[in-house]
mmCIF file of C-alpha atoms in Angstrom:
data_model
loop_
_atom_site.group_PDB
_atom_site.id
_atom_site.type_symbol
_atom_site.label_atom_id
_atom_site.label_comp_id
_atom_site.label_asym_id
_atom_site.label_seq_id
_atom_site.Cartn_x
_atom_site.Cartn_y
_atom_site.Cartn_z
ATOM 1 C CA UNK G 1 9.575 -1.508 -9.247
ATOM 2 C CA UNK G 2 12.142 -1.730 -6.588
ATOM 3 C CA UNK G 3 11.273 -4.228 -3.984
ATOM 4 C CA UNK G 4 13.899 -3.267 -1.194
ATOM 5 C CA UNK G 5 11.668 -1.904 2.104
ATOM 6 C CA UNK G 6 12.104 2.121 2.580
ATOM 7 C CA UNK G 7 13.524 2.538 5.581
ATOM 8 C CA UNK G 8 11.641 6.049 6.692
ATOM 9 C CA UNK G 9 8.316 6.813 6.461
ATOM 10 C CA UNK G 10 9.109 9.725 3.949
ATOM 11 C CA UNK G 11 11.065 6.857 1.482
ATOM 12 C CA UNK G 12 7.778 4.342 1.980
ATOM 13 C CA UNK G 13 5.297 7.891 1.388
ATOM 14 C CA UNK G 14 7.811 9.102 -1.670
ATOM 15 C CA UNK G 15 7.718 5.414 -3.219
ATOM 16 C CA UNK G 16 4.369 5.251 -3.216
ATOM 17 C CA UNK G 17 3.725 8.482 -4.679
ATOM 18 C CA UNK G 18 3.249 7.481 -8.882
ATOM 19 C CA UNK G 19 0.389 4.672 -7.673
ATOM 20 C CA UNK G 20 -1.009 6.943 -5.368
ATOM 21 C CA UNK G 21 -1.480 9.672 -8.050
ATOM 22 C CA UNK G 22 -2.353 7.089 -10.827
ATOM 23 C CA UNK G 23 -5.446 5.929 -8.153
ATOM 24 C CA UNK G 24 -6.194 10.067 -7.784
ATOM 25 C CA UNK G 25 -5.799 10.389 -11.547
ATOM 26 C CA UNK G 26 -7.962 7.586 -12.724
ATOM 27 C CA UNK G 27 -10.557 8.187 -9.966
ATOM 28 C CA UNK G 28 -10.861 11.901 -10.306
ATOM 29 C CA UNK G 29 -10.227 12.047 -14.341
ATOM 30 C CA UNK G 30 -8.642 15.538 -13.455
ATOM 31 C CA UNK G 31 -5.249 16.778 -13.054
ATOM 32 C CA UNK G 32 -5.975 19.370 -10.837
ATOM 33 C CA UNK G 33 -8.235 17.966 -8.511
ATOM 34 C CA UNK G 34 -6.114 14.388 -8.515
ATOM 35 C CA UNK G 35 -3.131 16.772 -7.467
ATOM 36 C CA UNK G 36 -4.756 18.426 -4.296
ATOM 37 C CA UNK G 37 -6.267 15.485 -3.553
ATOM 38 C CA UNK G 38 -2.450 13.846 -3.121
ATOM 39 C CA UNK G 39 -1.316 16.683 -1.306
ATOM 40 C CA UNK G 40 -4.140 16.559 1.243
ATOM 41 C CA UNK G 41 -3.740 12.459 1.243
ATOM 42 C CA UNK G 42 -0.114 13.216 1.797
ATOM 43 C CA UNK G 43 -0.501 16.174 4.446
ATOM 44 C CA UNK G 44 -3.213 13.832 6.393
ATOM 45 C CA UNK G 45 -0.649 10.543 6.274
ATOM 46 C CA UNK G 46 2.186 12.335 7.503
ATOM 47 C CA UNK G 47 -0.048 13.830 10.417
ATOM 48 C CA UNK G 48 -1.252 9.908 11.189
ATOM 49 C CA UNK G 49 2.648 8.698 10.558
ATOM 50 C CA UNK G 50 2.422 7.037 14.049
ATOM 51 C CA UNK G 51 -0.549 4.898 13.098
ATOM 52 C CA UNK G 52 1.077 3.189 10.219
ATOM 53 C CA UNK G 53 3.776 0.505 10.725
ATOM 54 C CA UNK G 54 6.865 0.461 8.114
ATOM 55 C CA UNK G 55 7.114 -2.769 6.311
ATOM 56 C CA UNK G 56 3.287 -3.296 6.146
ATOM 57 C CA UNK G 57 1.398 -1.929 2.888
ATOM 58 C CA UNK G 58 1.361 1.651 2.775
ATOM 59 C CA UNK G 59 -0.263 1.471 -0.951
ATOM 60 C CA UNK G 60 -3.280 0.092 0.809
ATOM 61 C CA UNK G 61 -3.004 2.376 4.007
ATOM 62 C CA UNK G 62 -2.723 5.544 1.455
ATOM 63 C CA UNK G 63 -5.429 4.740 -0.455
ATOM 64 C CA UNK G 64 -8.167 4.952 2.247
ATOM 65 C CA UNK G 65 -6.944 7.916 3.215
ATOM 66 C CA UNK G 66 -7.445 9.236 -0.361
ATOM 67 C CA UNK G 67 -10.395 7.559 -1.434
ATOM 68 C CA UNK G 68 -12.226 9.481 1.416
ATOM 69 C CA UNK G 69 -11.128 12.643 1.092
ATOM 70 C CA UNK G 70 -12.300 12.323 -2.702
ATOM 71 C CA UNK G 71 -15.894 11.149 -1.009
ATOM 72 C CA UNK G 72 -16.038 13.874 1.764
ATOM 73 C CA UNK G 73 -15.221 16.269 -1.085
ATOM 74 C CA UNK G 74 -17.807 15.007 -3.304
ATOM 75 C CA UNK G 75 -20.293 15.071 -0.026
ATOM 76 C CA UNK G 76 -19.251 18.680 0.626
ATOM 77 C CA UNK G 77 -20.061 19.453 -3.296
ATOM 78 C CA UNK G 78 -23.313 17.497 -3.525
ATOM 79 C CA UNK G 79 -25.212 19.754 -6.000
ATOM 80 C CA UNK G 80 -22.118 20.335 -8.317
ATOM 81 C CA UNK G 81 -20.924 16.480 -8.445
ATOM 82 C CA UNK G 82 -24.726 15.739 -9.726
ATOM 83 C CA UNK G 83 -24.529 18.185 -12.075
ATOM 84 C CA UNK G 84 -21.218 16.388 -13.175
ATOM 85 C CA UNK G 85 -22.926 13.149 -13.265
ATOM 86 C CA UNK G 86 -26.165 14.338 -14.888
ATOM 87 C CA UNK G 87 -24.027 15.967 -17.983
ATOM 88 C CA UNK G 88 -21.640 12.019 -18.453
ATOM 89 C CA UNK G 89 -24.357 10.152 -17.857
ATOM 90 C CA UNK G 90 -26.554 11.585 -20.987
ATOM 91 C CA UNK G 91 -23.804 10.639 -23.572
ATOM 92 C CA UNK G 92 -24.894 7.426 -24.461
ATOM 93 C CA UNK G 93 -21.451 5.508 -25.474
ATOM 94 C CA UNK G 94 -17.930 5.738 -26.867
ATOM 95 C CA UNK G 95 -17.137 4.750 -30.452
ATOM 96 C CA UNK G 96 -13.971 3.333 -30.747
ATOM 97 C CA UNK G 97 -11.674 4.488 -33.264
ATOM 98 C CA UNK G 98 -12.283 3.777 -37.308
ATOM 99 C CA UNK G 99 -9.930 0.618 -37.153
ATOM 100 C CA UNK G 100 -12.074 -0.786 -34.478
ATOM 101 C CA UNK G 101 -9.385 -0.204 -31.877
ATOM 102 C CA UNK G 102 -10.898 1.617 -28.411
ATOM 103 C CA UNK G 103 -7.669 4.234 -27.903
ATOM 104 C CA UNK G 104 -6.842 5.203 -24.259
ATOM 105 C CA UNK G 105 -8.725 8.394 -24.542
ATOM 106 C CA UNK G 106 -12.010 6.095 -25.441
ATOM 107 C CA UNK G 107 -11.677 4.163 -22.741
ATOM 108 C CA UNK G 108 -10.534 7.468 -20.113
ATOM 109 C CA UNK G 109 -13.952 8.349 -20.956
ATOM 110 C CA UNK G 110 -15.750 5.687 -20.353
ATOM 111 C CA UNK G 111 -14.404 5.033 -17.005
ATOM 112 C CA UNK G 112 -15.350 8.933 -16.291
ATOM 113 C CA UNK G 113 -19.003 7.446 -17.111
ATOM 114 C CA UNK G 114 -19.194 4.947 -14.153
ATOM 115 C CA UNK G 115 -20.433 5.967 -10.844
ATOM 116 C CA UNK G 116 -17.620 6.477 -8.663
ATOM 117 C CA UNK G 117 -17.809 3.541 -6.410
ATOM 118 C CA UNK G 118 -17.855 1.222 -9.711
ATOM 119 C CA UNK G 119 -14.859 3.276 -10.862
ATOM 120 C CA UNK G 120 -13.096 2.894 -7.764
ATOM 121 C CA UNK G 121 -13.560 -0.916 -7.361
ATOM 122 C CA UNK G 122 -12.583 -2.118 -10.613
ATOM 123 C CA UNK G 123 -9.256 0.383 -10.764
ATOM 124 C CA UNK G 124 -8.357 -1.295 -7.207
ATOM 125 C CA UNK G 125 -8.759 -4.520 -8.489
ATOM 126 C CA UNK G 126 -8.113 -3.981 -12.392
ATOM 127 C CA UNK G 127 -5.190 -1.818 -12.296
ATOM 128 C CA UNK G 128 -3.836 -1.321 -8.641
ATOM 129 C CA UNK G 129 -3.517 -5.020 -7.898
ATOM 130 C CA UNK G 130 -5.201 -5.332 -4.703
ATOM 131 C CA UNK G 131 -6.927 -8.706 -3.823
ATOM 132 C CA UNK G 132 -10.690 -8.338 -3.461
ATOM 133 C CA UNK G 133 -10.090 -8.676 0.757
ATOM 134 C CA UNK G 134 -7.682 -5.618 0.369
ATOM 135 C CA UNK G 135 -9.790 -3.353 -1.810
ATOM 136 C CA UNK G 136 -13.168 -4.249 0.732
ATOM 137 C CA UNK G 137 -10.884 -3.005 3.346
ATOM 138 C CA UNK G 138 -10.200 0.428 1.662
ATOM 139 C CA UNK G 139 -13.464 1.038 0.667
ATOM 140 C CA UNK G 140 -14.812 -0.002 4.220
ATOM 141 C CA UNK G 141 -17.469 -2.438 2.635
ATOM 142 C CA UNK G 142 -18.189 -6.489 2.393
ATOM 143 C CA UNK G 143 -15.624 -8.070 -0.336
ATOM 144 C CA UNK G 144 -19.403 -9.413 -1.985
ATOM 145 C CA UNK G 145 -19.934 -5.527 -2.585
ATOM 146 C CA UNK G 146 -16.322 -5.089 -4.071
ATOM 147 C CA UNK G 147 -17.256 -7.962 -6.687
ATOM 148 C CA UNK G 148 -20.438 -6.929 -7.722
ATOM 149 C CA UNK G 149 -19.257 -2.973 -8.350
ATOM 150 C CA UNK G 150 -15.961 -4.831 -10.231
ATOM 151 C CA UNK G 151 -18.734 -7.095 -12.145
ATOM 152 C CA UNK G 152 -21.027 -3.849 -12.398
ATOM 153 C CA UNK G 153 -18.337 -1.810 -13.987
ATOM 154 C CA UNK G 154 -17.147 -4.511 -16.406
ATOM 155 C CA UNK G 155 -20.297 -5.122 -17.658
ATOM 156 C CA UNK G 156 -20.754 -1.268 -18.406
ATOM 157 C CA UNK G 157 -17.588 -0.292 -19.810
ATOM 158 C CA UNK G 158 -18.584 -3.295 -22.110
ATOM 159 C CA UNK G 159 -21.492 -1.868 -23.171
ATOM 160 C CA UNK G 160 -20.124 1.873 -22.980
ATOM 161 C CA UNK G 161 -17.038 0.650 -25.340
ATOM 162 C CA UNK G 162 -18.801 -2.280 -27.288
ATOM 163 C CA UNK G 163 -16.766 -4.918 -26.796
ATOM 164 C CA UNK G 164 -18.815 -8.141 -25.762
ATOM 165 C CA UNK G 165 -17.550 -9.806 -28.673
ATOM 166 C CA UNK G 166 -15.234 -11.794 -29.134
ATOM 167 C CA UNK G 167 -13.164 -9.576 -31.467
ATOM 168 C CA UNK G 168 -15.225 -8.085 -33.835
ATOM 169 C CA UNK G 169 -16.791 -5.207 -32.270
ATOM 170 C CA UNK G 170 -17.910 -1.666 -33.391
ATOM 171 C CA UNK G 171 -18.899 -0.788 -36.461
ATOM 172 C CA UNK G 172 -18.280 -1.905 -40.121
ATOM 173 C CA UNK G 173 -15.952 0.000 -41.878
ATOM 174 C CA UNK G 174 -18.189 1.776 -44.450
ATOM 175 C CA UNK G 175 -20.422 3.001 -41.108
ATOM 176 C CA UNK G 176 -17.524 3.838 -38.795
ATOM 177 C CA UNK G 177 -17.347 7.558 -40.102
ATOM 178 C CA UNK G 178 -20.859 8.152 -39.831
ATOM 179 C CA UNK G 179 -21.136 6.522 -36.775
ATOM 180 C CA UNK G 180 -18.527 8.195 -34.477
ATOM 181 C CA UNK G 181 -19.011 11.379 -35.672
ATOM 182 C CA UNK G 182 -22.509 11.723 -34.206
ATOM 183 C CA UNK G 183 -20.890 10.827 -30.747
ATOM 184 C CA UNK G 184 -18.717 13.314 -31.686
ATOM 185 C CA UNK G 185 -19.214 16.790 -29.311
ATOM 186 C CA UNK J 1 2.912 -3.690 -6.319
ATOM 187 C CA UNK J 2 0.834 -6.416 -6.783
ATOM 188 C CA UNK J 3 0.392 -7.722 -3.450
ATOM 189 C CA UNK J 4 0.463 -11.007 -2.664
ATOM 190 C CA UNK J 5 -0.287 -11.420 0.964
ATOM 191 C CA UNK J 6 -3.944 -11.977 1.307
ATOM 192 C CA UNK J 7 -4.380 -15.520 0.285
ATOM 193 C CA UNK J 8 -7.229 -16.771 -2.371
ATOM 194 C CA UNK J 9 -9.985 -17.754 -0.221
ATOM 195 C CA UNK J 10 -13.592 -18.510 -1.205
ATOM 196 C CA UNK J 11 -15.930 -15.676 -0.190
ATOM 197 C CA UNK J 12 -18.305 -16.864 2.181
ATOM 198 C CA UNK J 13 -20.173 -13.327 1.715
ATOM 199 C CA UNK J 14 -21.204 -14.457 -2.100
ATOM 200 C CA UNK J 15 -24.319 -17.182 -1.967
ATOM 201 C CA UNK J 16 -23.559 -19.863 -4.136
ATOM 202 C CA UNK J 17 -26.708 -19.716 -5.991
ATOM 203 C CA UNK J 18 -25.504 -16.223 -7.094
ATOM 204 C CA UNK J 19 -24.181 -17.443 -10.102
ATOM 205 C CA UNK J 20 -26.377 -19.798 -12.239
ATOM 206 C CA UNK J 21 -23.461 -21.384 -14.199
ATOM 207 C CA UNK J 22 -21.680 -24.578 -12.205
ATOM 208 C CA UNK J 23 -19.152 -23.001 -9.897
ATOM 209 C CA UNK J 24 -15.895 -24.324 -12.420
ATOM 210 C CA UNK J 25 -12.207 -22.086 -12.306
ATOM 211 C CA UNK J 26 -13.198 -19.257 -14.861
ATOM 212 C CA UNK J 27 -10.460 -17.459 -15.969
ATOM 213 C CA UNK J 28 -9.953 -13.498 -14.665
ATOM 214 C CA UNK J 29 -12.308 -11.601 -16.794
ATOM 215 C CA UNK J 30 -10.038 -8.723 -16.105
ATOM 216 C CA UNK J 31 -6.681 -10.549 -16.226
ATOM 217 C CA UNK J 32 -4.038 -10.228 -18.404
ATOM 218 C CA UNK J 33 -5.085 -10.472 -22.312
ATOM 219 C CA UNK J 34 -8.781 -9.031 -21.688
ATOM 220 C CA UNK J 35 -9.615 -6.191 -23.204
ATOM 221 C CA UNK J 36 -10.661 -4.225 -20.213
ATOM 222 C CA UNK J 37 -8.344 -5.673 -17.807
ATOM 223 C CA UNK J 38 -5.526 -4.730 -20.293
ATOM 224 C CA UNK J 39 -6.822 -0.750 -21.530
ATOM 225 C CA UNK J 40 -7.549 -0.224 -17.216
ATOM 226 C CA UNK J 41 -3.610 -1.337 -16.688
ATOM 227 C CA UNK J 42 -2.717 0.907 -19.552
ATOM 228 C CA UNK J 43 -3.975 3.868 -18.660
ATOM 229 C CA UNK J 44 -2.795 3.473 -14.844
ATOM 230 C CA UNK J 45 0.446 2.745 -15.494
ATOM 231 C CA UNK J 46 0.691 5.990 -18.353
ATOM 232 C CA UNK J 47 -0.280 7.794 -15.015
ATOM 233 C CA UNK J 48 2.250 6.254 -12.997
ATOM 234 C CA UNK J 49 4.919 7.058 -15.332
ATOM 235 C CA UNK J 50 4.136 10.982 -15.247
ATOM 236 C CA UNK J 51 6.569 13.055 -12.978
ATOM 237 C CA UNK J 52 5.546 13.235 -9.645
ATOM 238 C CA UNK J 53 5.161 17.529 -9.461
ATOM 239 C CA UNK J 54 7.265 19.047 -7.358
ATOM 240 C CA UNK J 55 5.429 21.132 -5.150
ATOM 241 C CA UNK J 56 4.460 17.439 -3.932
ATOM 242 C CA UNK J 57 8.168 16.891 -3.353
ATOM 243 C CA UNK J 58 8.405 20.288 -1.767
ATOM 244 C CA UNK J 59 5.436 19.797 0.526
ATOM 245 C CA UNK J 60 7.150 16.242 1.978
ATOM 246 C CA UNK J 61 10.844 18.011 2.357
ATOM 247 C CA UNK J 62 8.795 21.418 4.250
ATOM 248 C CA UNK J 63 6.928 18.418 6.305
ATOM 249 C CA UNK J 64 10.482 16.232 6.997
ATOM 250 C CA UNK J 65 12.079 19.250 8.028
ATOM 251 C CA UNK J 66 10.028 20.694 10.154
ATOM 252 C CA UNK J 67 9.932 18.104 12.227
ATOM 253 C CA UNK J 68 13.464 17.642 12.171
ATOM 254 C CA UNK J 69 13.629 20.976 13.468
ATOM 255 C CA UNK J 70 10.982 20.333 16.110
ATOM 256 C CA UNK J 71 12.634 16.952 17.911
ATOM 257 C CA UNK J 72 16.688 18.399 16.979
ATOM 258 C CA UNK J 73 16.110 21.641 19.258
#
């Protein structure tokens, strides 16, 4: 990661274009709908250019403009996001592989399990590398709220992945084929 | 990325009797070397690392150059 200041707004908007989409990616858990939701973010930032002062963070300035678009959209499509909801929420875990080892795809689907503001919070704070204070200032809420969704979200993809323990977590060996296959479809 | 600006302070908005265990320096449950801390880091930065698409690139040159156009003329 390059750490020299962009000197236009397009450079600072182009540079921050692979977190931006990772955030939209990881939030969404689609391709398609991560995508138009970076173009609008993009379309809506470059409208507000005059708002936003170079050398400050634009990470953190981009992703309140994304983060509620995604919300507005998810307002707009009320009945159809519960639906969504409704069919994650009724799988009841995610086995982790037969060697015991959650893969990516586990865990992708897990995160798809938590209710958005949960998912949000802990990828700003988990993954993005915002400080509590920045994330509570994206998401337009108390930094106390930010730390309970992060400490709400652990606690479920804990449970959702099975791994309170200290290592040894999931199931034996000899049950591990029986076992993930009824979580299977 | 990982800013660095906002300095560590206590969060007055958290009660102190919040958390039943003595108040002593626990380390980041989702820092580096815990499980979830490390997949949620994982999977961002496999997202990071894909090609940004280029209609995306398209869209900021169309958006650069028309307003080129509208402060040159």
């Amino acid at each position: 990661m390059t750490e020299a200041a962009p000197q236009t707004f397009k450079a600072a908007l182009l540079a921050a274009l692979p977190s931006l989409r990772a955030f939209a990616m990881s939030l969404t858990g689609r391709h398609d709908q991560a995508d138009d939701l970076v173009q609008e973010t993009v379309m809506k930032a470059w409208d507000k250019q005059d708002a936003f002062t170079l050398g400050t963070n634009i990470n953190a300035w981009l992703f309140t403009i994304l983060r509620n678009l995604f919300y507005s959209q998810m307002r707009k499509r009320g009945r159809e996001v519960q639906d969504v909801d409704g069919a994650f929420s009724g799988r009841v875990g995610v086995a982790p592989s037969h060697n015991g080892r959650m893969d990516l795809a586990d865990f992708r689907r897990a995160l798809d399990q938590l209710p958005p503001d949960q998912r949000e919070a802990i990828l700003l704070i988990g993954a993005a590398g915002f400080s509590y204070e920045e994330a509570a200032a994206i998401c337009g809420c108390a930094v106390g709220t930010v730390k309970s969704r992060v400490s709400r979200a652990r606690s479920r993809l804990q449970v959702l992945l099975d791994v309170t323990g200290a290592g040894d977590y999931g199931p034996d060996s000899a049950s591990a084929p029986t076992v993930s296959r009824a979580f299977v479809g | 990325m990982r800013s660095s600006t906002v300095e560590d302070t206590p969060d007055d908005a958290q009660p102190a009797a919040a958390s039943p265990r003595p108040a002593t320096r626990r380390k980041d449950p989702l820092g580096p070397g815990s499980k979830i801390g490390d997949r949620l880091r994982e999977l961002y930065a496999q997202f990071e690392q894909e090609p940004i698409p280029a209609d995306l690139i398209d869209l900021l040159e169309k958006l650069d150059d028309a307003e080129r156009g509208r402060s040159g003329s």
